[in-house]
Each structure stands twice: as structure tokens, then as C-alpha cells.
């Protein structure tokens, strides 16, 4: 697959029906689940030195309601602490980073309303909050040395900088799968190691000493990289694509050259890379689960949202559509996701389907 991941990988922009902004409830739930860990980290950071300015970077911010949700929670946490300690409010500098194809326009348009709301919540004696958009891959330097205090990233680091090489044997699959040969699993793991290690190195240069980082990665508990925990959602998409190959709607060669640039690590793998790279100490390492269908336990839903297969397929479409369009073209997209929805609904009715999140809270040593 010769596509340039950095140009193609972005969530669906805008605020339409298939946009990421309207299909990111799973991510929102994960951010809410992680809140105690992020608040604990920002609390320890603030109380260690009462900085007069705090620079926060959200890496892989995407667009939509989640983008500013994390930032506002962090700022509110600091504000309530500084009041308790009778400290003067720090100034806040917020960097929102994503790949250049990200829908930054939608974020920027929502800023004035967001800032007004924040001002009302914090009161007039709270320091100003400056926002900057930073387009670029986080598998490289993005900020100047020792300029950040806090880095947050949720559901971004499972994306690799590129599709691993040597995946020719992965026929009929689009990701690691139970039928993938060992060299395919190895190629994926090595790409993850290389990328994550580079990510840690770059951030260690950009963070101040004692700076903190909370990362939430889509992962797995299991030691087997091809276990269902991390791969199942893509295996089901591969089923939909394979069905279309059988019917002649997609060429087999086209499918065999399509692989998803992602790796879902285990906590052990995350810990190993952090210790090996050596710039950070681990404060907390936790694993949580969230149901594929984010609406699962919500009550009073309209009928549209009771269709779990529909919800999950929409959530995945918001993420995967740009990759599929760039490889197979626009014409088949609706059909692919229609089939995917049916396959997902069938599986969800028969088994427990969950995403596994690996959350790590780090301190720059």
C-alpha cells in the first residue's frame, strides 16, 4: 500500500451524519473513564511547583466535542486547586495537534463559544487561555525543547506512522488476524516499537523536567497480538470486503494490498517500550474496557440508536472511511459499511464485544 498515511489518515471532518464529530461517543466515554488518572497527574504536576504558566498539548485531538473536553477538564482541575491553595491563577497555553488533514476549521470555529463558557465557569480572576493549532505527525518533534508541562493523547497512538513493510503474506486480511502468519505479526510489532519509542523520545525533549504525560491507547490485555481483543473489529471489516471480492465488486489484488496502519499493544508491551526508552518513569498503568456500542447502557434512546450494529459501523466509518476511499475508491464505501453493519450486529447479538484501553501516566524522569 503506497498511500502516504500522514495525508490519508484523518477522521471524517465536518459535522455531518458520518462525521467523527457526531460519531465519537466511544472515545468520549474512554476520556471520561480516564479522567481520574488525568486529574491525578495534573494535580501532582501543579502542586509540585505552582507554575505561573502551564502549557498543555493534546496530541491527536481530532475534531468534535471531545477535542476541547479534555482541555477544559484539565484547566478546571488546576483552577480549583489554585483556589484551595490561594494561589494566583496561571496562564494557560493549549496546543491542539493532529495530522494536517484533520478538520482544524471546525475546532477553530467552536473556540469563541468554548472560551466564553470556560470564562463563565472559572470567573474573572482566572488566567487567560491561549489556543494554538499544531498540524503534524507526533512521530517527530512538534514543539520546542522544554516547553510543555502536560501532554495528553487519547485513542491516537494505536495509529502507526506507516503501514508496516513485509505484509505480502497477509492475504485476505486487512490487519493482524488469527490467520496472519507470524512474520506479519512481527512486522506490525516492530513498527509499533519503532514508532512508540520515537514518540517517547520526542516528547521527552519537549517536556520540562517533571512534566507529565497521560496516554490512552486502544490495546489488548492478551499477550497474543492477533487475539480478538485488538483485532476483531477489523476482522469483521475484512469479512465484508472479502464478500465483495467473491461477488466481483472488489478485485482480489486490491484487497490483498490493503492493510490498516494500526497496532493495539498490551500493557506489557507499553511498559517495555517506556522502560527501554528510559526518559520517563511510570506513575500508573491501567487497563479498562468499553463496550463497542457506546449507547449500550443508555436509556430513553430513539430507535435509531438501539441498533448496535449501526452505531458501531458508524463509529468505525468515521475513523476508517478515508483509508478505504483512498485505496478502493468512493464507489463501494456505502456498500462496504452496510455489510459491515450487518456482520457487526450479528456478532454483537451473540457475544460480548469490547474495546480494551491501555492507559499510562508518565513522568519525565
mmCIF file of C-alpha atoms in Angstrom:
data_model
loop_
_atom_site.group_PDB
_atom_site.id
_atom_site.type_symbol
_atom_site.label_atom_id
_atom_site.label_comp_id
_atom_site.label_asym_id
_atom_site.label_seq_id
_atom_site.Cartn_x
_atom_site.Cartn_y
_atom_site.Cartn_z
ATOM 1 C CA UNK A 1 0.000 0.000 0.000
ATOM 2 C CA UNK A 2 1.828 3.070 -1.160
ATOM 3 C CA UNK A 3 -0.505 5.631 0.317
ATOM 4 C CA UNK A 4 1.042 8.307 2.459
ATOM 5 C CA UNK A 5 -0.521 7.618 5.875
ATOM 6 C CA UNK A 6 0.074 11.161 7.072
ATOM 7 C CA UNK A 7 -2.044 12.552 4.269
ATOM 8 C CA UNK A 8 -4.829 9.999 4.306
ATOM 9 C CA UNK A 9 -5.239 9.279 7.985
ATOM 10 C CA UNK A 10 -7.772 11.654 9.418
ATOM 11 C CA UNK A 11 -11.208 11.269 10.932
ATOM 12 C CA UNK A 12 -14.186 12.294 8.812
ATOM 13 C CA UNK A 13 -14.430 16.078 9.091
ATOM 14 C CA UNK A 14 -17.363 18.452 9.362
ATOM 15 C CA UNK A 15 -20.447 17.894 11.456
ATOM 16 C CA UNK A 16 -22.495 15.694 9.110
ATOM 17 C CA UNK A 17 -24.042 12.289 9.698
ATOM 18 C CA UNK A 18 -20.858 10.296 9.048
ATOM 19 C CA UNK A 19 -18.524 12.866 10.639
ATOM 20 C CA UNK A 20 -16.251 11.926 13.501
ATOM 21 C CA UNK A 21 -17.715 14.846 15.485
ATOM 22 C CA UNK A 22 -21.050 13.034 15.559
ATOM 23 C CA UNK A 23 -19.659 9.510 15.929
ATOM 24 C CA UNK A 24 -17.126 9.673 18.697
ATOM 25 C CA UNK A 25 -19.128 8.683 21.767
ATOM 26 C CA UNK A 26 -16.907 5.655 22.449
ATOM 27 C CA UNK A 27 -13.899 7.981 22.561
ATOM 28 C CA UNK A 28 -15.812 10.355 24.842
ATOM 29 C CA UNK A 29 -16.632 7.543 27.262
ATOM 30 C CA UNK A 30 -12.993 6.497 27.305
ATOM 31 C CA UNK A 31 -11.908 10.066 28.090
ATOM 32 C CA UNK A 32 -14.431 10.184 30.951
ATOM 33 C CA UNK A 33 -13.137 6.845 32.294
ATOM 34 C CA UNK A 34 -9.586 8.177 32.171
ATOM 35 C CA UNK A 35 -10.491 11.431 33.937
ATOM 36 C CA UNK A 36 -9.396 10.317 37.450
ATOM 37 C CA UNK A 37 -5.958 9.465 36.055
ATOM 38 C CA UNK A 38 -5.529 12.720 34.090
ATOM 39 C CA UNK A 39 -6.739 14.764 37.072
ATOM 40 C CA UNK A 40 -4.384 12.959 39.414
ATOM 41 C CA UNK A 41 -1.485 13.699 37.042
ATOM 42 C CA UNK A 42 -2.281 17.403 36.575
ATOM 43 C CA UNK A 43 -2.785 17.764 40.350
ATOM 44 C CA UNK A 44 0.633 16.305 41.113
ATOM 45 C CA UNK A 45 2.186 18.439 38.388
ATOM 46 C CA UNK A 46 0.652 21.669 39.664
ATOM 47 C CA UNK A 47 1.314 21.026 43.348
ATOM 48 C CA UNK A 48 4.953 20.186 42.742
ATOM 49 C CA UNK A 49 5.869 23.702 41.582
ATOM 50 C CA UNK A 50 2.838 26.028 41.186
ATOM 51 C CA UNK A 51 3.935 27.137 37.697
ATOM 52 C CA UNK A 52 2.824 30.634 36.624
ATOM 53 C CA UNK A 53 2.106 29.324 33.123
ATOM 54 C CA UNK A 54 1.034 25.842 32.078
ATOM 55 C CA UNK A 55 1.465 24.540 28.534
ATOM 56 C CA UNK A 56 -0.792 21.600 27.671
ATOM 57 C CA UNK A 57 -0.652 19.658 24.404
ATOM 58 C CA UNK A 58 -3.414 17.373 23.193
ATOM 59 C CA UNK A 59 -1.927 15.074 20.549
ATOM 60 C CA UNK A 60 -4.266 13.558 18.001
ATOM 61 C CA UNK A 61 -7.011 15.970 19.064
ATOM 62 C CA UNK A 62 -9.261 15.283 16.036
ATOM 63 C CA UNK A 63 -12.346 17.495 15.869
ATOM 64 C CA UNK A 64 -15.725 17.485 17.550
ATOM 65 C CA UNK A 65 -16.891 17.685 21.161
ATOM 66 C CA UNK A 66 -14.039 15.603 22.623
ATOM 67 C CA UNK A 67 -11.308 17.928 21.371
ATOM 68 C CA UNK A 68 -11.890 20.637 23.959
ATOM 69 C CA UNK A 69 -13.497 18.435 26.619
ATOM 70 C CA UNK A 70 -10.177 17.112 27.977
ATOM 71 C CA UNK A 71 -8.543 20.519 27.965
ATOM 72 C CA UNK A 72 -11.401 22.152 29.846
ATOM 73 C CA UNK A 73 -11.348 19.382 32.473
ATOM 74 C CA UNK A 74 -7.602 19.856 32.998
ATOM 75 C CA UNK A 75 -7.919 23.636 33.305
ATOM 76 C CA UNK A 76 -10.857 23.326 35.739
ATOM 77 C CA UNK A 77 -8.850 20.896 37.876
ATOM 78 C CA UNK A 78 -5.917 23.335 38.106
ATOM 79 C CA UNK A 79 -8.247 26.246 38.808
ATOM 80 C CA UNK A 80 -9.940 24.534 41.734
ATOM 81 C CA UNK A 81 -6.533 23.547 43.169
ATOM 82 C CA UNK A 82 -5.062 27.012 42.940
ATOM 83 C CA UNK A 83 -8.123 28.435 44.731
ATOM 84 C CA UNK A 84 -7.757 25.919 47.558
ATOM 85 C CA UNK A 85 -4.081 26.859 47.852
ATOM 86 C CA UNK A 86 -4.836 30.610 47.497
ATOM 87 C CA UNK A 87 -2.511 30.851 44.506
ATOM 88 C CA UNK A 88 -2.772 33.339 41.663
ATOM 89 C CA UNK A 89 -4.143 31.731 38.502
ATOM 90 C CA UNK A 90 -1.579 30.543 35.960
ATOM 91 C CA UNK A 91 -1.880 31.458 32.292
ATOM 92 C CA UNK A 92 -2.752 28.528 30.042
ATOM 93 C CA UNK A 93 -1.297 27.722 26.644
ATOM 94 C CA UNK A 94 -3.113 24.914 24.854
ATOM 95 C CA UNK A 95 -1.692 23.206 21.774
ATOM 96 C CA UNK A 96 -4.089 21.141 19.674
ATOM 97 C CA UNK A 97 -2.197 18.741 17.436
ATOM 98 C CA UNK A 98 -3.269 16.389 14.677
ATOM 99 C CA UNK A 99 -2.224 15.436 11.174
ATOM 100 C CA UNK A 100 -2.568 18.172 8.534
ATOM 101 C CA UNK A 101 -5.693 16.541 7.037
ATOM 102 C CA UNK A 102 -7.561 16.982 10.328
ATOM 103 C CA UNK A 103 -10.580 19.288 10.362
ATOM 104 C CA UNK A 104 -8.976 22.159 12.294
ATOM 105 C CA UNK A 105 -11.522 24.625 10.883
ATOM 106 C CA UNK A 106 -14.347 23.068 12.850
ATOM 107 C CA UNK A 107 -12.262 23.291 16.046
ATOM 108 C CA UNK A 108 -11.352 26.927 15.491
ATOM 109 C CA UNK A 109 -14.969 27.860 14.774
ATOM 110 C CA UNK A 110 -16.043 26.365 18.085
ATOM 111 C CA UNK A 111 -13.375 28.187 20.137
ATOM 112 C CA UNK A 112 -15.138 31.507 20.877
ATOM 113 C CA UNK A 113 -18.175 29.760 22.373
ATOM 114 C CA UNK A 114 -15.923 27.399 24.304
ATOM 115 C CA UNK A 115 -13.784 30.224 25.701
ATOM 116 C CA UNK A 116 -16.828 32.211 26.816
ATOM 117 C CA UNK A 117 -18.233 29.184 28.584
ATOM 118 C CA UNK A 118 -14.904 28.489 30.285
ATOM 119 C CA UNK A 119 -14.600 32.110 31.420
ATOM 120 C CA UNK A 120 -18.069 31.926 32.980
ATOM 121 C CA UNK A 121 -17.214 28.693 34.757
ATOM 122 C CA UNK A 122 -13.855 29.895 36.086
ATOM 123 C CA UNK A 123 -14.640 33.502 36.921
ATOM 124 C CA UNK A 124 -12.821 36.694 36.069
ATOM 125 C CA UNK A 125 -9.743 36.105 38.236
ATOM 126 C CA UNK A 126 -8.715 33.119 36.158
ATOM 127 C CA UNK A 127 -5.698 33.494 33.876
ATOM 128 C CA UNK A 128 -6.121 33.760 30.112
ATOM 129 C CA UNK A 129 -6.143 30.659 27.937
ATOM 130 C CA UNK A 130 -4.390 30.734 24.547
ATOM 131 C CA UNK A 131 -5.052 28.177 21.812
ATOM 132 C CA UNK A 132 -2.749 27.119 19.021
ATOM 133 C CA UNK A 133 -3.324 24.518 16.293
ATOM 134 C CA UNK A 134 -0.259 22.398 15.535
ATOM 135 C CA UNK A 135 -0.532 20.303 12.362
ATOM 136 C CA UNK A 136 1.996 17.481 12.001
ATOM 137 C CA UNK A 137 2.804 13.900 12.941
ATOM 138 C CA UNK A 138 3.654 13.253 16.596
ATOM 139 C CA UNK A 139 6.218 10.715 15.352
ATOM 140 C CA UNK A 140 8.593 13.667 15.150
ATOM 141 C CA UNK A 141 9.297 16.853 17.089
ATOM 142 C CA UNK A 142 6.376 19.323 17.253
ATOM 143 C CA UNK A 143 7.354 21.773 19.997
ATOM 144 C CA UNK A 144 10.477 23.500 21.214
ATOM 145 C CA UNK A 145 12.661 21.966 23.878
ATOM 146 C CA UNK A 146 11.397 22.019 27.479
ATOM 147 C CA UNK A 147 8.287 23.967 26.554
ATOM 148 C CA UNK A 148 5.439 21.661 27.629
ATOM 149 C CA UNK A 149 4.168 20.770 31.097
ATOM 150 C CA UNK A 150 1.466 18.278 30.243
ATOM 151 C CA UNK A 151 0.805 16.035 27.251
ATOM 152 C CA UNK A 152 -2.458 14.210 26.728
ATOM 153 C CA UNK A 153 -3.314 11.752 23.975
ATOM 154 C CA UNK A 154 -6.359 9.528 23.726
ATOM 155 C CA UNK A 155 -7.063 6.899 21.065
ATOM 156 C CA UNK A 156 -4.328 8.152 18.743
ATOM 157 C CA UNK A 157 -1.164 6.215 19.487
ATOM 158 C CA UNK A 158 -2.532 2.930 18.172
ATOM 159 C CA UNK A 159 -2.172 4.528 14.713
ATOM 160 C CA UNK A 160 1.236 3.814 13.224
ATOM 161 C CA UNK A 161 3.352 6.231 11.204
ATOM 162 C CA UNK A 162 3.023 3.906 8.205
ATOM 163 C CA UNK A 163 1.715 0.538 7.119
ATOM 164 C CA UNK A 164 4.432 -1.947 8.145
ATOM 165 C CA UNK A 165 6.540 -3.426 5.345
ATOM 166 C CA UNK A 166 6.631 -7.161 4.509
ATOM 167 C CA UNK A 167 2.893 -7.795 4.719
ATOM 168 C CA UNK A 168 2.624 -9.625 1.370
ATOM 169 C CA UNK A 169 1.602 -12.877 3.119
ATOM 170 C CA UNK A 170 -1.361 -11.287 4.861
ATOM 171 C CA UNK A 171 -3.770 -12.234 2.073
ATOM 172 C CA UNK A 172 -7.477 -11.907 2.785
ATOM 173 C CA UNK A 173 -6.743 -9.963 5.987
ATOM 174 C CA UNK A 174 -6.528 -6.192 6.435
ATOM 175 C CA UNK A 175 -4.831 -6.208 9.837
ATOM 176 C CA UNK A 176 -3.302 -8.722 12.226
ATOM 177 C CA UNK A 177 -5.698 -11.668 12.350
ATOM 178 C CA UNK A 178 -5.849 -15.197 13.708
ATOM 179 C CA UNK A 179 -4.914 -16.407 10.192
ATOM 180 C CA UNK A 180 -1.975 -13.985 9.768
ATOM 181 C CA UNK A 181 1.433 -15.697 9.518
ATOM 182 C CA UNK A 182 4.000 -14.967 12.295
ATOM 183 C CA UNK A 183 6.126 -12.655 10.099
ATOM 184 C CA UNK A 184 3.109 -10.357 9.651
ATOM 185 C CA UNK A 185 2.589 -10.100 13.416
ATOM 186 C CA UNK A 186 6.307 -9.442 13.827
ATOM 187 C CA UNK A 187 6.287 -6.670 11.189
ATOM 188 C CA UNK A 188 3.386 -4.946 12.970
ATOM 189 C CA UNK A 189 5.014 -5.238 16.396
ATOM 190 C CA UNK A 190 8.362 -3.884 15.164
ATOM 191 C CA UNK A 191 6.656 -0.906 13.533
ATOM 192 C CA UNK A 192 4.870 -0.182 16.836
ATOM 193 C CA UNK A 193 8.141 -0.417 18.776
ATOM 194 C CA UNK A 194 9.898 1.941 16.411
ATOM 195 C CA UNK A 195 7.042 4.476 16.397
ATOM 196 C CA UNK A 196 6.251 4.453 20.110
ATOM 197 C CA UNK A 197 9.891 4.702 21.079
ATOM 198 C CA UNK A 198 10.323 7.698 18.752
ATOM 199 C CA UNK A 199 7.172 9.281 20.212
ATOM 200 C CA UNK A 200 8.604 8.972 23.750
ATOM 201 C CA UNK A 201 11.974 10.365 22.713
ATOM 202 C CA UNK A 202 10.428 13.429 21.022
ATOM 203 C CA UNK A 203 8.122 14.160 23.948
ATOM 204 C CA UNK A 204 10.937 13.837 26.463
ATOM 205 C CA UNK A 205 12.764 16.637 24.651
ATOM 206 C CA UNK A 206 9.669 18.848 24.600
ATOM 207 C CA UNK A 207 8.515 18.371 28.197
ATOM 208 C CA UNK A 208 10.008 20.239 31.145
ATOM 209 C CA UNK A 209 11.680 18.147 33.852
ATOM 210 C CA UNK A 210 8.934 16.589 35.958
ATOM 211 C CA UNK A 211 6.477 17.186 33.102
ATOM 212 C CA UNK A 212 3.690 14.660 32.748
ATOM 213 C CA UNK A 213 2.002 12.668 30.071
ATOM 214 C CA UNK A 214 -1.215 10.624 30.114
ATOM 215 C CA UNK A 215 -1.683 8.340 27.114
ATOM 216 C CA UNK A 216 -4.701 6.186 26.360
ATOM 217 C CA UNK A 217 -4.166 3.656 23.607
ATOM 218 C CA UNK A 218 -6.588 1.205 22.075
ATOM 219 C CA UNK A 219 -4.973 -2.096 23.056
ATOM 220 C CA UNK A 220 -5.495 -5.571 24.441
ATOM 221 C CA UNK A 221 -4.991 -7.449 27.734
ATOM 222 C CA UNK A 222 -3.938 -10.617 25.969
ATOM 223 C CA UNK A 223 -0.314 -11.440 25.101
ATOM 224 C CA UNK A 224 -1.289 -12.684 21.647
ATOM 225 C CA UNK A 225 -1.240 -9.746 19.185
ATOM 226 C CA UNK A 226 -3.709 -11.494 16.885
ATOM 227 C CA UNK A 227 -6.220 -12.144 19.673
ATOM 228 C CA UNK A 228 -9.770 -10.972 19.156
ATOM 229 C CA UNK A 229 -9.365 -8.214 21.741
ATOM 230 C CA UNK A 230 -7.461 -5.917 19.446
ATOM 231 C CA UNK A 231 -8.208 -7.290 16.009
ATOM 232 C CA UNK A 232 -11.798 -8.411 15.891
ATOM 233 C CA UNK A 233 -13.348 -5.165 14.715
ATOM 234 C CA UNK A 234 -11.024 -5.176 11.674
ATOM 235 C CA UNK A 235 -11.520 -8.894 11.043
ATOM 236 C CA UNK A 236 -15.226 -8.217 10.634
ATOM 237 C CA UNK A 237 -14.491 -5.411 8.155
ATOM 238 C CA UNK A 238 -12.231 -7.834 6.251
ATOM 239 C CA UNK A 239 -15.183 -10.249 6.077
ATOM 240 C CA UNK A 240 -17.308 -7.574 4.425
ATOM 241 C CA UNK A 241 -14.529 -6.791 1.919
ATOM 242 C CA UNK A 242 -13.920 -10.494 1.186
ATOM 243 C CA UNK A 243 -17.629 -10.966 0.457
ATOM 244 C CA UNK A 244 -17.388 -8.173 -2.085
ATOM 245 C CA UNK A 245 -14.334 -9.805 -3.685
ATOM 246 C CA UNK A 246 -16.350 -13.016 -4.134
ATOM 247 C CA UNK A 247 -19.070 -11.038 -5.863
ATOM 248 C CA UNK A 248 -16.589 -9.271 -8.104
ATOM 249 C CA UNK A 249 -17.253 -5.793 -6.629
ATOM 250 C CA UNK A 250 -13.612 -5.543 -5.461
ATOM 251 C CA UNK A 251 -10.504 -7.003 -7.113
ATOM 252 C CA UNK A 252 -8.714 -9.585 -5.006
ATOM 253 C CA UNK A 253 -5.319 -7.892 -5.604
ATOM 254 C CA UNK A 254 -6.774 -4.652 -4.279
ATOM 255 C CA UNK A 255 -7.867 -6.329 -1.060
ATOM 256 C CA UNK A 256 -4.568 -8.172 -0.625
ATOM 257 C CA UNK A 257 -2.621 -4.914 -0.797
ATOM 258 C CA UNK A 258 -4.788 -3.165 1.826
ATOM 259 C CA UNK A 259 -3.582 -3.163 5.453
ATOM 260 C CA UNK A 260 -4.574 -0.960 8.362
ATOM 261 C CA UNK A 261 -1.722 1.134 9.868
ATOM 262 C CA UNK A 262 -2.537 0.341 13.478
ATOM 263 C CA UNK A 263 -1.184 -1.669 16.395
ATOM 264 C CA UNK A 264 -3.111 -2.461 19.572
ATOM 265 C CA UNK A 265 -0.456 -3.063 22.259
ATOM 266 C CA UNK A 266 -0.729 -4.901 25.564
ATOM 267 C CA UNK A 267 0.171 -3.154 28.859
ATOM 268 C CA UNK A 268 3.316 -5.311 28.998
ATOM 269 C CA UNK A 269 4.433 -4.037 25.568
ATOM 270 C CA UNK A 270 3.740 -0.410 26.519
ATOM 271 C CA UNK A 271 5.679 -0.778 29.771
ATOM 272 C CA UNK A 272 8.597 -2.472 27.999
ATOM 273 C CA UNK A 273 8.993 0.381 25.494
ATOM 274 C CA UNK A 274 8.777 3.063 28.201
ATOM 275 C CA UNK A 275 11.454 1.368 30.320
ATOM 276 C CA UNK A 276 13.649 0.667 27.305
ATOM 277 C CA UNK A 277 13.498 4.262 26.020
ATOM 278 C CA UNK A 278 14.339 5.472 29.515
ATOM 279 C CA UNK A 279 13.172 9.109 29.589
ATOM 280 C CA UNK A 280 10.036 8.512 31.666
ATOM 281 C CA UNK A 281 9.019 6.783 34.858
ATOM 282 C CA UNK A 282 5.617 5.121 35.056
ATOM 283 C CA UNK A 283 3.271 6.564 37.653
ATOM 284 C CA UNK A 284 0.213 4.464 36.731
ATOM 285 C CA UNK A 285 -0.549 1.779 34.165
ATOM 286 C CA UNK A 286 -4.147 0.613 33.921
ATOM 287 C CA UNK A 287 -6.446 -1.304 31.609
ATOM 288 C CA UNK A 288 -10.148 -0.617 31.116
ATOM 289 C CA UNK A 289 -12.866 -1.830 28.750
ATOM 290 C CA UNK A 290 -15.632 -0.025 26.928
ATOM 291 C CA UNK A 291 -18.439 -1.696 25.018
ATOM 292 C CA UNK A 292 -18.250 -1.436 21.220
ATOM 293 C CA UNK A 293 -21.676 0.112 21.301
ATOM 294 C CA UNK A 294 -21.236 3.245 23.376
ATOM 295 C CA UNK A 295 -25.007 3.604 23.670
ATOM 296 C CA UNK A 296 -25.390 0.164 25.209
ATOM 297 C CA UNK A 297 -26.476 1.177 28.703
ATOM 298 C CA UNK A 298 -28.137 4.460 27.827
ATOM 299 C CA UNK A 299 -31.867 4.641 28.440
ATOM 300 C CA UNK A 300 -34.513 6.625 26.502
ATOM 301 C CA UNK A 301 -32.814 6.148 23.165
ATOM 302 C CA UNK A 302 -34.589 6.721 19.923
ATOM 303 C CA UNK A 303 -34.938 3.533 17.874
ATOM 304 C CA UNK A 304 -32.099 4.548 15.571
ATOM 305 C CA UNK A 305 -29.639 4.237 18.431
ATOM 306 C CA UNK A 306 -30.966 0.879 19.601
ATOM 307 C CA UNK A 307 -29.354 -0.719 16.559
ATOM 308 C CA UNK A 308 -25.930 -1.540 17.974
ATOM 309 C CA UNK A 309 -24.522 -2.708 14.644
ATOM 310 C CA UNK A 310 -25.495 0.612 13.101
ATOM 311 C CA UNK A 311 -23.835 2.631 15.876
ATOM 312 C CA UNK A 312 -20.582 0.708 15.786
ATOM 313 C CA UNK A 313 -20.394 0.691 11.985
ATOM 314 C CA UNK A 314 -20.923 4.475 12.002
ATOM 315 C CA UNK A 315 -18.265 4.953 14.658
ATOM 316 C CA UNK A 316 -15.824 2.843 12.615
ATOM 317 C CA UNK A 317 -16.801 4.546 9.381
ATOM 318 C CA UNK A 318 -15.917 7.941 10.831
ATOM 319 C CA UNK A 319 -12.443 6.527 11.503
ATOM 320 C CA UNK A 320 -11.814 4.206 8.560
ATOM 321 C CA UNK A 321 -13.619 5.788 5.621
ATOM 322 C CA UNK A 322 -10.704 7.996 4.454
ATOM 323 C CA UNK A 323 -8.414 4.929 4.386
ATOM 324 C CA UNK A 324 -10.917 2.862 2.423
ATOM 325 C CA UNK A 325 -11.746 5.630 -0.069
ATOM 326 C CA UNK A 326 -8.082 6.299 -0.768
ATOM 327 C CA UNK A 327 -7.473 2.607 -1.546
ATOM 328 C CA UNK A 328 -10.685 1.291 -3.107
ATOM 329 C CA UNK A 329 -12.315 4.493 -4.335
ATOM 330 C CA UNK A 330 -15.536 6.223 -3.332
ATOM 331 C CA UNK A 331 -17.986 3.965 -5.192
ATOM 332 C CA UNK A 332 -18.005 0.992 -2.823
ATOM 333 C CA UNK A 333 -17.997 2.799 0.512
ATOM 334 C CA UNK A 334 -21.723 2.709 1.300
ATOM 335 C CA UNK A 335 -21.958 -0.942 0.381
ATOM 336 C CA UNK A 336 -18.933 -1.888 2.491
ATOM 337 C CA UNK A 337 -20.324 -0.236 5.589
ATOM 338 C CA UNK A 338 -23.841 -1.578 5.021
ATOM 339 C CA UNK A 339 -22.433 -5.140 5.064
ATOM 340 C CA UNK A 340 -20.118 -4.350 7.938
ATOM 341 C CA UNK A 341 -23.084 -3.151 9.952
ATOM 342 C CA UNK A 342 -24.932 -6.439 9.396
ATOM 343 C CA UNK A 343 -21.884 -8.532 10.345
ATOM 344 C CA UNK A 344 -21.276 -6.457 13.493
ATOM 345 C CA UNK A 345 -24.935 -6.613 14.561
ATOM 346 C CA UNK A 346 -24.862 -10.395 14.171
ATOM 347 C CA UNK A 347 -21.721 -10.751 16.311
ATOM 348 C CA UNK A 348 -22.863 -8.314 18.966
ATOM 349 C CA UNK A 349 -26.061 -10.292 19.433
ATOM 350 C CA UNK A 350 -24.037 -13.434 20.143
ATOM 351 C CA UNK A 351 -21.026 -12.315 22.152
ATOM 352 C CA UNK A 352 -19.599 -9.656 24.406
ATOM 353 C CA UNK A 353 -17.758 -7.115 22.268
ATOM 354 C CA UNK A 354 -15.447 -4.607 23.934
ATOM 355 C CA UNK A 355 -12.588 -2.299 23.169
ATOM 356 C CA UNK A 356 -9.651 -2.599 25.575
ATOM 357 C CA UNK A 357 -7.875 0.600 26.628
ATOM 358 C CA UNK A 358 -4.332 0.742 27.940
ATOM 359 C CA UNK A 359 -3.776 3.914 29.966
ATOM 360 C CA UNK A 360 -0.343 5.001 31.125
ATOM 361 C CA UNK A 361 0.571 8.027 33.254
ATOM 362 C CA UNK A 362 4.221 9.042 32.856
ATOM 363 C CA UNK A 363 6.620 11.495 34.475
ATOM 364 C CA UNK A 364 9.648 12.852 32.681
ATOM 365 C CA UNK A 365 12.481 11.485 34.739
#
